[in-house]
Coordinates of C-alpha atoms in Angstrom, one line a residue:
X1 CA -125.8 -16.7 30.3
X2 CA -127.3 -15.1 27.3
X3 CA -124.8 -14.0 24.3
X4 CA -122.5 -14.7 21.4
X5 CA -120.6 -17.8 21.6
X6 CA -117.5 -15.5 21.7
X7 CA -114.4 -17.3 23.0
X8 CA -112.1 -16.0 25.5
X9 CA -108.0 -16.5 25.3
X10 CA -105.6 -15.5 27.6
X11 CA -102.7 -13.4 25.6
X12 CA -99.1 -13.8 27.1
X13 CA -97.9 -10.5 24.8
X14 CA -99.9 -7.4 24.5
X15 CA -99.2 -8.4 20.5
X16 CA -100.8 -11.4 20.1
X17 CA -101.3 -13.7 16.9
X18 CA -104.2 -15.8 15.2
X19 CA -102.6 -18.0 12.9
X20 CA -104.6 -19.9 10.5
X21 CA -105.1 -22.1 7.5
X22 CA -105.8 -20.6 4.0
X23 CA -108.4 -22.6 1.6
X24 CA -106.4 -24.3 -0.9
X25 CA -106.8 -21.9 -4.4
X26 CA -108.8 -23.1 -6.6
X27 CA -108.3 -21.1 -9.7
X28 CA -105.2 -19.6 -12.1
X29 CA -106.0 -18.5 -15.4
X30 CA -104.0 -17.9 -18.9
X31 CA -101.4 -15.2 -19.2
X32 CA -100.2 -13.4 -21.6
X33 CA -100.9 -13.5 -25.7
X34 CA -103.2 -16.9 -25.2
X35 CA -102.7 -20.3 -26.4
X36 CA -103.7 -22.5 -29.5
X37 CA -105.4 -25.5 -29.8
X38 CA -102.4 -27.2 -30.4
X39 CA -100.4 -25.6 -27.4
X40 CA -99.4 -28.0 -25.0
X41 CA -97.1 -25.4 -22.7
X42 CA -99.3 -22.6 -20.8
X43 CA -98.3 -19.9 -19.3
X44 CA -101.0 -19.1 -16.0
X45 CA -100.9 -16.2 -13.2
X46 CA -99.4 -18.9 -10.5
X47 CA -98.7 -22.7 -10.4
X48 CA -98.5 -22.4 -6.6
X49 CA -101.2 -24.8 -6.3
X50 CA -101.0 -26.7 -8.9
X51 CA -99.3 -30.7 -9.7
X52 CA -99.0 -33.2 -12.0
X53 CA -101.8 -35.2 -12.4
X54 CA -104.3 -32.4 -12.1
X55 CA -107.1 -32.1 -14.1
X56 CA -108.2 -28.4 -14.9
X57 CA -111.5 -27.4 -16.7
X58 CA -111.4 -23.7 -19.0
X59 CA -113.9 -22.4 -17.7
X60 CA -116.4 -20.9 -20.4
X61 CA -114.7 -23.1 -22.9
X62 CA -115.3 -26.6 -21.3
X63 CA -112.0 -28.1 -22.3
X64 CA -110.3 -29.8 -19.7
X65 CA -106.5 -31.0 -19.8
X66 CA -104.2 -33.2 -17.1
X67 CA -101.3 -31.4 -16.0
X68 CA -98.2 -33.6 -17.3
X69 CA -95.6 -31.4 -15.1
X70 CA -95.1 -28.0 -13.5
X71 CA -91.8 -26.8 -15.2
X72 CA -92.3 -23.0 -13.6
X73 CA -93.6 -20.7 -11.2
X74 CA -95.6 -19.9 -14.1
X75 CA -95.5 -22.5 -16.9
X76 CA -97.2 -26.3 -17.1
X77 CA -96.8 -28.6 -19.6
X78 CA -100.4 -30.2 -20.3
X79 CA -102.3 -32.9 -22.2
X80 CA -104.8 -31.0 -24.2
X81 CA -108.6 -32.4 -24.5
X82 CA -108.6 -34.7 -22.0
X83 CA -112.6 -35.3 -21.8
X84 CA -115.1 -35.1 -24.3
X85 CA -114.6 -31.5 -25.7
X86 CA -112.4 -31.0 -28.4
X87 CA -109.0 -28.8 -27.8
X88 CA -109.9 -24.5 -28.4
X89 CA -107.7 -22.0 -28.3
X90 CA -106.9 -20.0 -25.0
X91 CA -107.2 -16.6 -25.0
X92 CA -105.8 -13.9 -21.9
X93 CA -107.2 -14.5 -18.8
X94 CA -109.4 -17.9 -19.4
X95 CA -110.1 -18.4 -15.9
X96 CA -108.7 -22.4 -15.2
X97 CA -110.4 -24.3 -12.3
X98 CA -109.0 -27.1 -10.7
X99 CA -111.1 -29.8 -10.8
X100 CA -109.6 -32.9 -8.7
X101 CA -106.7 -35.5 -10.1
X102 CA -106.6 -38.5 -12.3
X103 CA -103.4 -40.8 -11.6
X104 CA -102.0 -42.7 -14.3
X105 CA -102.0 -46.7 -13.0
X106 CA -98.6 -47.2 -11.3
X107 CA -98.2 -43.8 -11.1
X108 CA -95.4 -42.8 -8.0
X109 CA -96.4 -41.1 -4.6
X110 CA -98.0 -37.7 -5.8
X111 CA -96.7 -34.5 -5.4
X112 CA -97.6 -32.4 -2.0
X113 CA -99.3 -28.3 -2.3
X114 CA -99.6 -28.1 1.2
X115 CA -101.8 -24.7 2.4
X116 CA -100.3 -21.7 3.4
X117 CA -100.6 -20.5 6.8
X118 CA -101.5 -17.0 7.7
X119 CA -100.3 -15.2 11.0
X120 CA -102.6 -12.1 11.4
X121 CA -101.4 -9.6 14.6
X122 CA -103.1 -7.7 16.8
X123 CA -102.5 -6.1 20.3
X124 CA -104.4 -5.4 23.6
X125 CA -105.6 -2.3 24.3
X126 CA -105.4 -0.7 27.8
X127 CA -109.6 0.3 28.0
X128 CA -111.0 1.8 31.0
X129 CA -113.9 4.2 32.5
X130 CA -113.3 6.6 34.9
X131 CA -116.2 7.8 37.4
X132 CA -116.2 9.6 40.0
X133 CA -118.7 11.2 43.1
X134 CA -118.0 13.7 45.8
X135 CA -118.2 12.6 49.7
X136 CA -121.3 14.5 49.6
X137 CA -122.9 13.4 46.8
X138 CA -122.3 9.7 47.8
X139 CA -123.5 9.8 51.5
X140 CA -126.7 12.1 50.5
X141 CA -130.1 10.0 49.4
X142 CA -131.6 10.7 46.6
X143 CA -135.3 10.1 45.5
X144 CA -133.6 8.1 42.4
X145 CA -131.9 6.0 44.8
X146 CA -128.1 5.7 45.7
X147 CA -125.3 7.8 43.9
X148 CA -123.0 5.1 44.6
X149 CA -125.0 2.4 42.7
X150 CA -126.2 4.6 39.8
X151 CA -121.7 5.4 39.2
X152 CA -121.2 1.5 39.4
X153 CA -123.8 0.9 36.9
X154 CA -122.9 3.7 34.4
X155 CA -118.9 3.0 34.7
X156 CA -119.8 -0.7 33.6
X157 CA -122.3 0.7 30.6
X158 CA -119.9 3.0 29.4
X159 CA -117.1 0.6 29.8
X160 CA -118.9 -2.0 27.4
X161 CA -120.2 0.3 25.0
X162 CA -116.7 1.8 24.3
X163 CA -115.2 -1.7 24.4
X164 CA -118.1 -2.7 21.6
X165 CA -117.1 0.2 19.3
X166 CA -113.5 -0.5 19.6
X167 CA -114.0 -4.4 18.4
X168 CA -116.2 -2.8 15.8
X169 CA -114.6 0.3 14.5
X170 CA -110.9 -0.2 15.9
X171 CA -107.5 0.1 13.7
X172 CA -104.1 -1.7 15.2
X173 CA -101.4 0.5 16.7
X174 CA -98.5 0.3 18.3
X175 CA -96.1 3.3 19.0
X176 CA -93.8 2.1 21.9
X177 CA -93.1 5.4 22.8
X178 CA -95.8 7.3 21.5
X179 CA -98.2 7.9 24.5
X180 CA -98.6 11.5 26.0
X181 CA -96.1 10.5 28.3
X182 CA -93.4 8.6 26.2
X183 CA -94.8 5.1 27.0
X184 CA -95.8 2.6 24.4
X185 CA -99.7 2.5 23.4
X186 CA -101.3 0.1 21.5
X187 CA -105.0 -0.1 19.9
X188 CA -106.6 -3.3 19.0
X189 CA -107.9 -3.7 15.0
X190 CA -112.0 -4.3 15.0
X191 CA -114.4 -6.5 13.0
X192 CA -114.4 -3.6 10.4
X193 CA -110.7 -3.3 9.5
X194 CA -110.6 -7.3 9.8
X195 CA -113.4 -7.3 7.1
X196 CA -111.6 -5.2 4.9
X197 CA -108.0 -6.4 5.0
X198 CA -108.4 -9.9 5.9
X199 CA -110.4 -10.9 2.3
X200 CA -113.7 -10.5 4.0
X201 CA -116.3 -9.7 1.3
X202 CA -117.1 -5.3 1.1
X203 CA -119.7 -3.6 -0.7
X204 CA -120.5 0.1 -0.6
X205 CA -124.0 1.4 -1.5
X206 CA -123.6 4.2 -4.6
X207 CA -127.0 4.6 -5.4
X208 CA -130.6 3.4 -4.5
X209 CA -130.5 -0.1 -3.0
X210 CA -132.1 -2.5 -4.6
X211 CA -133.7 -6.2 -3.1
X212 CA -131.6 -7.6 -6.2
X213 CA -128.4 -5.9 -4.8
X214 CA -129.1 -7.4 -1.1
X215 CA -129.9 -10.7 -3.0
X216 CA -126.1 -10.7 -4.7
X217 CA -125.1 -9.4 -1.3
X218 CA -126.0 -13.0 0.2
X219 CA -124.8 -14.4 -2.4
X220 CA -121.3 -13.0 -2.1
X221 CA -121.4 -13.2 1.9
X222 CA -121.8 -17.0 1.5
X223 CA -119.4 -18.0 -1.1
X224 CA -116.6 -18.4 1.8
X225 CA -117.3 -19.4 5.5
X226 CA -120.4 -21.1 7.1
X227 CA -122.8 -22.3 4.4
X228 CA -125.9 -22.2 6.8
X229 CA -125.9 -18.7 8.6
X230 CA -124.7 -15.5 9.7
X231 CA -125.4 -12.9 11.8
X232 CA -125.4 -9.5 11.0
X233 CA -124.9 -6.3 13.2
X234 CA -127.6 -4.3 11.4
X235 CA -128.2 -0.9 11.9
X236 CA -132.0 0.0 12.3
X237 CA -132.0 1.8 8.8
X238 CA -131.4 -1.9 7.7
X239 CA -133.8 -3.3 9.8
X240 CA -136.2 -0.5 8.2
X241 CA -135.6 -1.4 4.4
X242 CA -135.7 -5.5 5.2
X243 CA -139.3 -4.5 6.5
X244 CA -140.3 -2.4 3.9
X245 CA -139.2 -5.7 1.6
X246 CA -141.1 -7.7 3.7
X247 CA -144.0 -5.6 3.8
X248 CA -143.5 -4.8 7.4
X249 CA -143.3 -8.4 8.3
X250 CA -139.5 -9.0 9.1
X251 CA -139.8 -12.1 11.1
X252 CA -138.6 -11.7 14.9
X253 CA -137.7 -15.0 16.6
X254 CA -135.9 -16.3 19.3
X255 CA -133.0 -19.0 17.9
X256 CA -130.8 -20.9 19.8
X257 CA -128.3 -20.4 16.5
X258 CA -127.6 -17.5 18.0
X259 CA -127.7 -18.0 21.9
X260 CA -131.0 -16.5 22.6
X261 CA -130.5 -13.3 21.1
X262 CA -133.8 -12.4 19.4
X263 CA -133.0 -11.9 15.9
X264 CA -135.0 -11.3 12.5
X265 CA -134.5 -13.8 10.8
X266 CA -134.0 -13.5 6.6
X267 CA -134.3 -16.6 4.9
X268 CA -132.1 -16.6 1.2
X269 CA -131.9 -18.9 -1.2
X270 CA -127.9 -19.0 0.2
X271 CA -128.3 -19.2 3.6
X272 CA -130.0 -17.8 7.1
X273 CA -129.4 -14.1 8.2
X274 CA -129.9 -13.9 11.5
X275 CA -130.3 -9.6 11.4
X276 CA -129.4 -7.9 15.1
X277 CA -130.3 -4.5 15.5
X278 CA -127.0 -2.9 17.2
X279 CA -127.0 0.7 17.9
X280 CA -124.0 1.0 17.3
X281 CA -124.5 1.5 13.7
X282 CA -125.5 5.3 13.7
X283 CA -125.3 8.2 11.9
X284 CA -124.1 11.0 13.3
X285 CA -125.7 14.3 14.3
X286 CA -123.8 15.8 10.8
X287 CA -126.8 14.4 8.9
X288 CA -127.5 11.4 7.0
X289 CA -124.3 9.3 5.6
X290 CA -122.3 10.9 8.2
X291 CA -121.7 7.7 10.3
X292 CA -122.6 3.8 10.3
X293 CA -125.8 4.5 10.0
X294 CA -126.4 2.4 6.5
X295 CA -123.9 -0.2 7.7
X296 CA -124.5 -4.4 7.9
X297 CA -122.0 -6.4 9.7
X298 CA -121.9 -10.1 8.9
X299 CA -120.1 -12.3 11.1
X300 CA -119.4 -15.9 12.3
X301 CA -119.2 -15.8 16.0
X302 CA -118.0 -19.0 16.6
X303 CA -114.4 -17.1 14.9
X304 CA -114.3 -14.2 17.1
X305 CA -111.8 -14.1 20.3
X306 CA -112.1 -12.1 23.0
X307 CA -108.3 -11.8 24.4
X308 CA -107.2 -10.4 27.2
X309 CA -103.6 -10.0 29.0
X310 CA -102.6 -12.0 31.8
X311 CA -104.0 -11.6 34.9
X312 CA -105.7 -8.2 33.0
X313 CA -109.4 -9.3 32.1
X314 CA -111.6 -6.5 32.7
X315 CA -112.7 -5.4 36.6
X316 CA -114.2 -2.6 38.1
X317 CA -112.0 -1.2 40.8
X318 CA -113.9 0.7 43.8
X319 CA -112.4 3.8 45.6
X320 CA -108.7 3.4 43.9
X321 CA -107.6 6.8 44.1
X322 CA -107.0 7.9 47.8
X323 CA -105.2 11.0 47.7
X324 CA -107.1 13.1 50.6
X325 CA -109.9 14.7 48.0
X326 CA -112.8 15.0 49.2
X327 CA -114.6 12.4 47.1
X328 CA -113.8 9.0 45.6
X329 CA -113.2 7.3 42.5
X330 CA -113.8 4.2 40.5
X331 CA -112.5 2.5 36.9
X332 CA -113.8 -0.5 35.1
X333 CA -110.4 -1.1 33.0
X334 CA -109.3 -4.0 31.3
X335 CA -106.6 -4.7 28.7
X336 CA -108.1 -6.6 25.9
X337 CA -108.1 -7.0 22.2
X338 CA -109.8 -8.8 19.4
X339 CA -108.8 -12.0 17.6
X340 CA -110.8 -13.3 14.4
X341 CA -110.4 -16.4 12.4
X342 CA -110.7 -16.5 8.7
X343 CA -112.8 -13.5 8.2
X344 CA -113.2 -14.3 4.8
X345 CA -116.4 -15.8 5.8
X346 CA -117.6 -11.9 7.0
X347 CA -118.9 -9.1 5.2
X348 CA -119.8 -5.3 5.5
X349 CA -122.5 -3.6 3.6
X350 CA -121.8 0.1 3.7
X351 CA -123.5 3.8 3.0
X352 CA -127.1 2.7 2.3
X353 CA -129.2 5.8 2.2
X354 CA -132.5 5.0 0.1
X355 CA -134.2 1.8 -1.3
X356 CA -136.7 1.0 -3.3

């Protein structure tokens, strides 16, 4: 079967968790009034991640030092000019990379920074499609064909395209008794607000895009996540201004990366796009800007989670309302939500009106 390698979890709670494992930090930088030369005490933002033994490089300035000891939250006692550079003073905010360790010979067992888990929630969201036909509407022919198999088809169209827009567009919700009749009612949070409040990396459009601003684009898209490719839920303005780039030679080809989907494909110096045209991504009828229709939606697909409640996977029900009328009716309905992992490693490009 043809499409994204998206995997599907049961969820036992209509609020369900992804937990997962942050990178380990790799930076802290001076604090405060700055350090001499001769300062063997700095104060940084955080030590959280950060032992004895340590060696950390100022960045810009080249000086590296061992960490002797972590005597605060905020404080480490240091030998100074441990390398080839001579010892410089420290000002504010000298950013201070971690570099690896180097153990003294007999040294004891070393200290432990383990990584932080993070627990993200989301819930399941009751989804369904109503449709519906009269008795005489579904036992009349038609030179189109049957009524009957025209609803079934549309209810499942309309079903998935809603379901789409909610894993795209979605916010998280839950009001327990909030629904129009008291009940609880949940929504499930989409690839969008996941991007945006789960690190992933955001850029908004404020003027005419450039190719060097889709260049730093990729650049930024790749720092975290898959080093080789991503695909990105394009909207066809997107599509139009990678074209013009290319001088109307965007390359279309069919990649087993990403399941047979046929792609164009955007080679960077970073990594593989892999561009989809979703139509999704539209402007709407208000005019240009009014929409998604200058939006880009990197993802890793292998990180995305289709869940659904027990025994609650979507299913088109046939004739389930039999209350005498004269007609019938059927629902595709499922509850189902939308886990991501790490979507640090996605990315949205928004608002993109002109190019040159």
């Amino acid at each position: 079967k043809k499409g994204l390698p998206v995997k599907k979890k049961v969820a036992i709670n209509p609020e369900f968790k992804v937990l997962e494992k942050k990178p380990h930090a790799e930076f802290t930088a001076i604090n405060g009034a700055g350090h001499l030369a001769a300062s063997t005490n700095l104060t940084v933002d955080s030590t959280a991640h950060i032992k004895p033994h340590d060696v950390l490089k100022a960045v810009g300035l080249d000086e590296e030092v061992i960490v002797l000891s972590v005597t605060s939250a905020t404080v480490i006692n240091v030998k100074r000019a441990a390398g080839a550079t001579a010892a410089v003073d420290l000002p504010d905010d000298t950013p201070l990379m971690t570099v690896q360790s180097a153990r003294e010979e007999f040294s004891p067992r070393g200290s432990i920074v383990m990584a932080k888990n993070v627990i993200r929630t989301n819930y399941t969201q009751i989804m369904d499609f109503w449709n519906g036909l009269s008795r005489t509407a579904d036992k009349s022919e038609y030179y189109g064909g049957s009524k009957g198999a025209e609803m079934r088809e549309e209810t499942w169209l309309e079903w998935k395209k809603r379901t789409e827009k909610a894993f795209l567009f979605g916010e998280p919700f839950e009001d327990l008794d909030g629904g129009p009749n008291g009940n609880p009612i949940r929504k499930t949070g989409g690839v969008i607000y996941w991007i945006k409040s789960g690190g992933g990396y955001v850029e908004q459009a404020t003027t005419t895009y450039t190719r060097t601003m889709w260049a730093a684009w990729c650049r930024n898209l790749f720092e975290n996540g898959r080093q080789d490719y991503k695909l990105v839920l394009s909207a066809p303005k997107i599509i139009d201004m990678l074209s013009f780039w290319k001088d109307e030679k965007l390359q279309m080809s069919p990649n087993n990366y990403v399941y047979d989907l046929r792609v164009h494909e955007w080679e960077s110096g970073h990594g593989t796009l892999f561009i989809l045209r979703d139509p999704m991504l539209k402007d709407s009828p208000a005019g240009n800007g009014a929409g998604y229709g200058g939006c880009a939606v990197a993802v890793e697909p292998e990180k995305l989670n289709y869940q659904y409640l027990t025994d609650s996977d979507v299913k088109y029900y046939h004739n389930v309302v039999k209350d005498g009328s004269d007609g019938k009716y059927d629902v595709c309905m499922g509850e189902v939500g939308l886990g991501i992992n790490n979507p640090e490693g996605f990315g949205i490009l928004e608002e993109v009106a002109t190019w040159a």
